[in-house]
PDB file of C-alpha atoms in Angstrom:
ATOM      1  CA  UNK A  10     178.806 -23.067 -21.264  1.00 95.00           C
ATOM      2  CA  UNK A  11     176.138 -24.353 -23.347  1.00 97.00           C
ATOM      3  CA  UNK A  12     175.848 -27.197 -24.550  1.00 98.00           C
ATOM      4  CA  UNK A  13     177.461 -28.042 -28.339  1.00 97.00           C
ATOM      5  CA  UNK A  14     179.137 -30.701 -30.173  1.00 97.00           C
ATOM      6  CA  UNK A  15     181.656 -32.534 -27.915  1.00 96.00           C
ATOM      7  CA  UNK A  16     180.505 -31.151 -25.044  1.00 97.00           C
ATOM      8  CA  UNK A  17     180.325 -33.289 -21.712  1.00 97.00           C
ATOM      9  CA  UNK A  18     176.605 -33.365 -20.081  1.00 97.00           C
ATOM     10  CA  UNK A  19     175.447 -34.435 -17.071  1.00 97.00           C
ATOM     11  CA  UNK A  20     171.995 -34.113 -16.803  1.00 98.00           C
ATOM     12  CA  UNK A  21     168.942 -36.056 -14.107  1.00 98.00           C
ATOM     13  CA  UNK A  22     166.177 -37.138 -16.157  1.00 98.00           C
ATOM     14  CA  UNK A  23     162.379 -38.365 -16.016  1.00 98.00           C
ATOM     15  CA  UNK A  24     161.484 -40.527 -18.665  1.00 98.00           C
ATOM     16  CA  UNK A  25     158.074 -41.590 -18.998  1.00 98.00           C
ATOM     17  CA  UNK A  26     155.324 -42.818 -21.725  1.00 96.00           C
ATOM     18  CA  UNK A  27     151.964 -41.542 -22.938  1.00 96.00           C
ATOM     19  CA  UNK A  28     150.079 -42.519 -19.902  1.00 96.00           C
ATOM     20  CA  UNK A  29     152.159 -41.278 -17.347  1.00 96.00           C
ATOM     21  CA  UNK A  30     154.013 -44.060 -16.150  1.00 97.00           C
ATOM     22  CA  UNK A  31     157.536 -44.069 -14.990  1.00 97.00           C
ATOM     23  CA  UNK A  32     159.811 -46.086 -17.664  1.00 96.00           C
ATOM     24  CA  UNK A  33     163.139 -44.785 -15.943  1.00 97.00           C
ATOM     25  CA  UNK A  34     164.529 -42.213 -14.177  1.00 97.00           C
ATOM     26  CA  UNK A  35     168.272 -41.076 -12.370  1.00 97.00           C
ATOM     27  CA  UNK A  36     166.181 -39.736  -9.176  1.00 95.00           C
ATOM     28  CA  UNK A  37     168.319 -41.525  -6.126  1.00 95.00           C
ATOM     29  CA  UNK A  38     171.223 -41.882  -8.665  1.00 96.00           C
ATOM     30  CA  UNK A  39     174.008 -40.129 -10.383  1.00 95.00           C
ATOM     31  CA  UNK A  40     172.894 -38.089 -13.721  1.00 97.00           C
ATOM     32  CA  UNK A  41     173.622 -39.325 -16.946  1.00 96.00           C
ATOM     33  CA  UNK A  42     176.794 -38.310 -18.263  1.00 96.00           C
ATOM     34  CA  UNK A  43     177.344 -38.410 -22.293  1.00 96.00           C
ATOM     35  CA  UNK A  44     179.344 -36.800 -25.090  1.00 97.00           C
ATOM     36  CA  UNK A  45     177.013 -35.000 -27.138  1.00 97.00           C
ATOM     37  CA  UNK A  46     176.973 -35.684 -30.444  1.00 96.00           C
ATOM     38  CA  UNK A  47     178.635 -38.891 -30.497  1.00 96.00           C
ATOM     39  CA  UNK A  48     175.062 -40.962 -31.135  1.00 94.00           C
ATOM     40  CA  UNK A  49     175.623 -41.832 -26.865  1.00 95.00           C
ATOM     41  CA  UNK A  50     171.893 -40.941 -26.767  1.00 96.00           C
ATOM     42  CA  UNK A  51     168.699 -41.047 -28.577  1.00 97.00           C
ATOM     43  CA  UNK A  52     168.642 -38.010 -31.091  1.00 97.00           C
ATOM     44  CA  UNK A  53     165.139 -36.442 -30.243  1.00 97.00           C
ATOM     45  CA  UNK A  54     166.643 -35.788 -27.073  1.00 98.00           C
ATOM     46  CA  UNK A  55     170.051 -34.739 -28.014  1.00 98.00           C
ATOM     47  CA  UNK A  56     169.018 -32.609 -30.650  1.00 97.00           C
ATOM     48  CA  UNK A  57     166.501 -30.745 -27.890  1.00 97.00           C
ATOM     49  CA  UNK A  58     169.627 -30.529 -25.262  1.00 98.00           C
ATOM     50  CA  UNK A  59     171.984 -28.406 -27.912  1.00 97.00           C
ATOM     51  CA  UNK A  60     172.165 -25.056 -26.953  1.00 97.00           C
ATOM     52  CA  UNK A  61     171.047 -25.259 -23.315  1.00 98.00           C
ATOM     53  CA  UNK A  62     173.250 -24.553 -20.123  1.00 98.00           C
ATOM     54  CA  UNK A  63     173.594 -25.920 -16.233  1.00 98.00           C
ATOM     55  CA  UNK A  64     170.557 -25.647 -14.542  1.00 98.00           C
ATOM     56  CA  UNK A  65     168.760 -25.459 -17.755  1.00 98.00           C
ATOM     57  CA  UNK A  66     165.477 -27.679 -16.768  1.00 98.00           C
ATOM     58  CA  UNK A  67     163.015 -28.818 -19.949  1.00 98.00           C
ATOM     59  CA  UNK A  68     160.214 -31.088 -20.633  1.00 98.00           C
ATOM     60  CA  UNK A  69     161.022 -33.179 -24.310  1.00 97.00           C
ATOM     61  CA  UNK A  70     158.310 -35.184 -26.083  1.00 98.00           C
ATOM     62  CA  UNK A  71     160.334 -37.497 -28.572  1.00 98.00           C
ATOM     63  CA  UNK A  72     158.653 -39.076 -31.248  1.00 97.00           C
ATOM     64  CA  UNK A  73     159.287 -43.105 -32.038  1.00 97.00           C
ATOM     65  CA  UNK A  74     161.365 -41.782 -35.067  1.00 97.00           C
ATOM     66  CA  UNK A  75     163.593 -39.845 -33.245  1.00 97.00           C
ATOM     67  CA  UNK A  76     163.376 -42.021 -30.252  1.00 97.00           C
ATOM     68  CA  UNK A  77     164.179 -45.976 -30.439  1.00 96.00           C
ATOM     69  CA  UNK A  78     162.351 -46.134 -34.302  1.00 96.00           C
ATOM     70  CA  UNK A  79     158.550 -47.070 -35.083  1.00 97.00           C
ATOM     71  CA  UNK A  80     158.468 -51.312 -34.882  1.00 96.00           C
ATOM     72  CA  UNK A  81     159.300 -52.939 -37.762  1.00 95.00           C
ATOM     73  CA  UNK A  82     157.295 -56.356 -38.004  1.00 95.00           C
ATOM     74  CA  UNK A  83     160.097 -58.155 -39.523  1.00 93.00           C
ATOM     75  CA  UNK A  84     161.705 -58.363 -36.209  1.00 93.00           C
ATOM     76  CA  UNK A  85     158.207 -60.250 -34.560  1.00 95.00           C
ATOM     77  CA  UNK A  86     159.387 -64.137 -35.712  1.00 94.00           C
ATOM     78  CA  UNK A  87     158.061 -67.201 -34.573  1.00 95.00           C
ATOM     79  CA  UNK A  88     161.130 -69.587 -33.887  1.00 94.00           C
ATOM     80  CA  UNK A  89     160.753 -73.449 -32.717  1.00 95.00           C
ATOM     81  CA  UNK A  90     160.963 -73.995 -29.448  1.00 93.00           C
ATOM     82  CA  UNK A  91     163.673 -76.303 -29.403  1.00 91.00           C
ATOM     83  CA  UNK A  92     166.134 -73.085 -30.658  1.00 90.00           C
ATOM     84  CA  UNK A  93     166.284 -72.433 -26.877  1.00 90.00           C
ATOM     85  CA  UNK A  94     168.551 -75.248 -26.137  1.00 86.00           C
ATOM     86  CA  UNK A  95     169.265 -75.586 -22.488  1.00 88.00           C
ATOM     87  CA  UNK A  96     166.211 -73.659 -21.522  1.00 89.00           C
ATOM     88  CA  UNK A  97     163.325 -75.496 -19.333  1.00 88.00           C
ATOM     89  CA  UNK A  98     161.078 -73.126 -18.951  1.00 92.00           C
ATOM     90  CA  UNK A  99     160.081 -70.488 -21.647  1.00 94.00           C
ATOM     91  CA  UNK A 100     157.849 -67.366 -20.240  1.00 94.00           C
ATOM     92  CA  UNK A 101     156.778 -64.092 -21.971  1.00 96.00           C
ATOM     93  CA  UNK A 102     159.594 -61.020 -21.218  1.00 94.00           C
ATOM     94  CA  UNK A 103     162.061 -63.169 -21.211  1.00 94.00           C
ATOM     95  CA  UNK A 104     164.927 -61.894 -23.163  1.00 95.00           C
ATOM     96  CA  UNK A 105     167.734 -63.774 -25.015  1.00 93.00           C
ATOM     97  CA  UNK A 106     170.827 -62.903 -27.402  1.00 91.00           C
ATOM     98  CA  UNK A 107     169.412 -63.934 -30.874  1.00 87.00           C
ATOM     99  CA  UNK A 108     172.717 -64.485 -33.448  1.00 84.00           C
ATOM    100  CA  UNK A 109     171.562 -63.027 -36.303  1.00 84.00           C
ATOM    101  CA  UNK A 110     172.713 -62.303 -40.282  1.00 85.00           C
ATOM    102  CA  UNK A 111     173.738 -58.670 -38.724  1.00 84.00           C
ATOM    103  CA  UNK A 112     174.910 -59.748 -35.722  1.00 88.00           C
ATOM    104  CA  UNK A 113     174.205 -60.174 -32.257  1.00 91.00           C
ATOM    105  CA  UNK A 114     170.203 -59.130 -31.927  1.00 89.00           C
ATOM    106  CA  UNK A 115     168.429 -59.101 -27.919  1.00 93.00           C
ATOM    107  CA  UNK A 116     164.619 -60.279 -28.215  1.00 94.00           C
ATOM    108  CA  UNK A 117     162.202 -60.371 -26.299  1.00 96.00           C
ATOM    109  CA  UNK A 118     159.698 -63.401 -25.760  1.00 96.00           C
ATOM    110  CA  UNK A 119     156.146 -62.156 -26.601  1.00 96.00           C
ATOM    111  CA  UNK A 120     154.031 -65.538 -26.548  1.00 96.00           C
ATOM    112  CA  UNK A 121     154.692 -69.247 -26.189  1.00 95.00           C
ATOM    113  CA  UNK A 122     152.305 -71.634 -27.993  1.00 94.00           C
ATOM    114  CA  UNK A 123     152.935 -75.216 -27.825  1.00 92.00           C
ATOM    115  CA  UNK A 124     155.950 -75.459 -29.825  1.00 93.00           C
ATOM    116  CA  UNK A 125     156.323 -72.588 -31.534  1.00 95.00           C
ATOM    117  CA  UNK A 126     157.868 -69.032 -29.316  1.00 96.00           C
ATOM    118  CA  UNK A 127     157.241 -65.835 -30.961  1.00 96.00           C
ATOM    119  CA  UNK A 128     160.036 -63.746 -30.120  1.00 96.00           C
ATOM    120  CA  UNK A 129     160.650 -59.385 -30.890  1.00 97.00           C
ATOM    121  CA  UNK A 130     163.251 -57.365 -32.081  1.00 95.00           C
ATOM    122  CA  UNK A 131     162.679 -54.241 -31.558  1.00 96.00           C
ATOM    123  CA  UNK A 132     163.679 -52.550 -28.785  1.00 94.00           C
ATOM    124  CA  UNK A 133     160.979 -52.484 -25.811  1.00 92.00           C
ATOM    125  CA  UNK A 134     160.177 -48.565 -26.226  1.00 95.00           C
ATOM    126  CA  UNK A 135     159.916 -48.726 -29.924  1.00 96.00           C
ATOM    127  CA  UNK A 136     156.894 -47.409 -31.656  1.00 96.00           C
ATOM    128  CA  UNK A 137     156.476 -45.085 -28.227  1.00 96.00           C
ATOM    129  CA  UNK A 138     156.538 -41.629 -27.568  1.00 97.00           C
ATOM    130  CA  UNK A 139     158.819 -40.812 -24.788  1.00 98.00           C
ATOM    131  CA  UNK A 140     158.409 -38.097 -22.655  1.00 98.00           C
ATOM    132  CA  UNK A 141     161.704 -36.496 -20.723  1.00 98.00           C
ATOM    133  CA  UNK A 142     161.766 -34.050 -17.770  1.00 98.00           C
ATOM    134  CA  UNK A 143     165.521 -33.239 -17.942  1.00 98.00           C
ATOM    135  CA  UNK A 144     167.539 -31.082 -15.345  1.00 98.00           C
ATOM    136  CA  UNK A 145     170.888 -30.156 -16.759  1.00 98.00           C
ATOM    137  CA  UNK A 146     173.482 -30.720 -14.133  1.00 98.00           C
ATOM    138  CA  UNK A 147     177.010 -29.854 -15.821  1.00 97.00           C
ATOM    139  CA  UNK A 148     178.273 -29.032 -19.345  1.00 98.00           C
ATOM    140  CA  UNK A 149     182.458 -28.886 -19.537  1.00 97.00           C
ATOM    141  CA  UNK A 150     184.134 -29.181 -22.426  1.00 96.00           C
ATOM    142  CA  UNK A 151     185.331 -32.944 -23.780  1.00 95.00           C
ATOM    143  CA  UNK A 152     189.286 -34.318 -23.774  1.00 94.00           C
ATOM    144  CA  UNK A 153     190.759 -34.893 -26.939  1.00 95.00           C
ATOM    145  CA  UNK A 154     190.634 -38.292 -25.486  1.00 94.00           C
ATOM    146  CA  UNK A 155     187.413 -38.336 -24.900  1.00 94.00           C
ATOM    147  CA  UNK A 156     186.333 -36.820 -28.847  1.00 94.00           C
ATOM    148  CA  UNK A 157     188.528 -39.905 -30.028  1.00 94.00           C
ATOM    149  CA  UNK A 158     186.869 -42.671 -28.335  1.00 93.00           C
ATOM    150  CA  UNK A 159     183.483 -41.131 -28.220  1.00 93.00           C
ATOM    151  CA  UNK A 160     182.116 -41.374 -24.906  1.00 92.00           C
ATOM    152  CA  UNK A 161     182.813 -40.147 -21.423  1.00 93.00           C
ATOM    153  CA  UNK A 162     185.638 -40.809 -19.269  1.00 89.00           C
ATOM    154  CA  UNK A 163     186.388 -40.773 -15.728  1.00 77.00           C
ATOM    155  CA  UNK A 164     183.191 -39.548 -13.547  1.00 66.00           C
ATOM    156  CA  UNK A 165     180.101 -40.442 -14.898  1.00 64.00           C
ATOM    157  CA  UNK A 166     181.735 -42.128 -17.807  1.00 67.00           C
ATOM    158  CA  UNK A 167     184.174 -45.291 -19.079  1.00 64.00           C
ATOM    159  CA  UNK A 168     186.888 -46.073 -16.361  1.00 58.00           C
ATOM    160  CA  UNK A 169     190.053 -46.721 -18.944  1.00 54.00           C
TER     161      UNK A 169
END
């Protein structure tokens, strides 16, 4: 079966930047398991996977745009340091839930001066190419069930 909208795909995976390094990976684990089409993945990669079959093995360069987006400055702020309430000590990588005019936002602590904390937005791979070395482990067809809620269940997926 190859792989097509509302198919199920199980694939292992390499993920890893420009310079070689090792960002993640499913080696030691269980592959990933998503509904394709349904947006449960970044689209440079889904849109590479379509049409391939089990035991299909690929390398996929995805650009930032098709990846996790280029950065967008707007989401670099410098917030007072008294917005972390409750927090004694305030590093660089630290991440926090930011409540934001669209909602929840996660951001990332880039520098602490004094009392101002300049905190990020984006997400930590944007503005990166990513580079995948996928095996395709399984492609079955989706449940109805599964189509309707958009996302895996059972093995690999949401226990319901």
């Amino acid at each position: 079966m190859q792989i097509a909208q509302n198919s199920v795909v199980a694939f292992h995976y390499t993920l890893t930047n420009d310079a070689g390094e090792v960002l993640d990976s499913s080696e030691g684990r269980e592959p990933l398991t998503y509904l394709h089409g349904a947006g449960n993945i970044i689209p440079g990669l889904e849109k590479e996977l379509e049409g391939r079959s089990q035991g299909d093995k690929l390398n996929v360069k995805v650009a930032p745009e098709e990846g996790y987006g280029e950065v967008q400055e707007q989401l670099m702020q410098e917030v007072p340091r008294d917005a972390f309430q409750g927090v004694e000590s305030i590093e660089p990588g630290m991440q926090f839930q930011a409540q934001t005019q669209g909602g929840p936002l996660m951001v990332t602590v880039k520098q602490v001066e004094g009392d101002t904390v300049v905190v990020d937005g984006n997400h930590p791979l944007a503005g990166q190419h990513l580079n995948f070395d996928v095996e395709i482990a399984t492609v079955r067809e989706a449940s109805q069930e599964e189509v309707e809620h958009g996302h895996v269940h059972g093995e690999g997926g949401v226990q319901h």
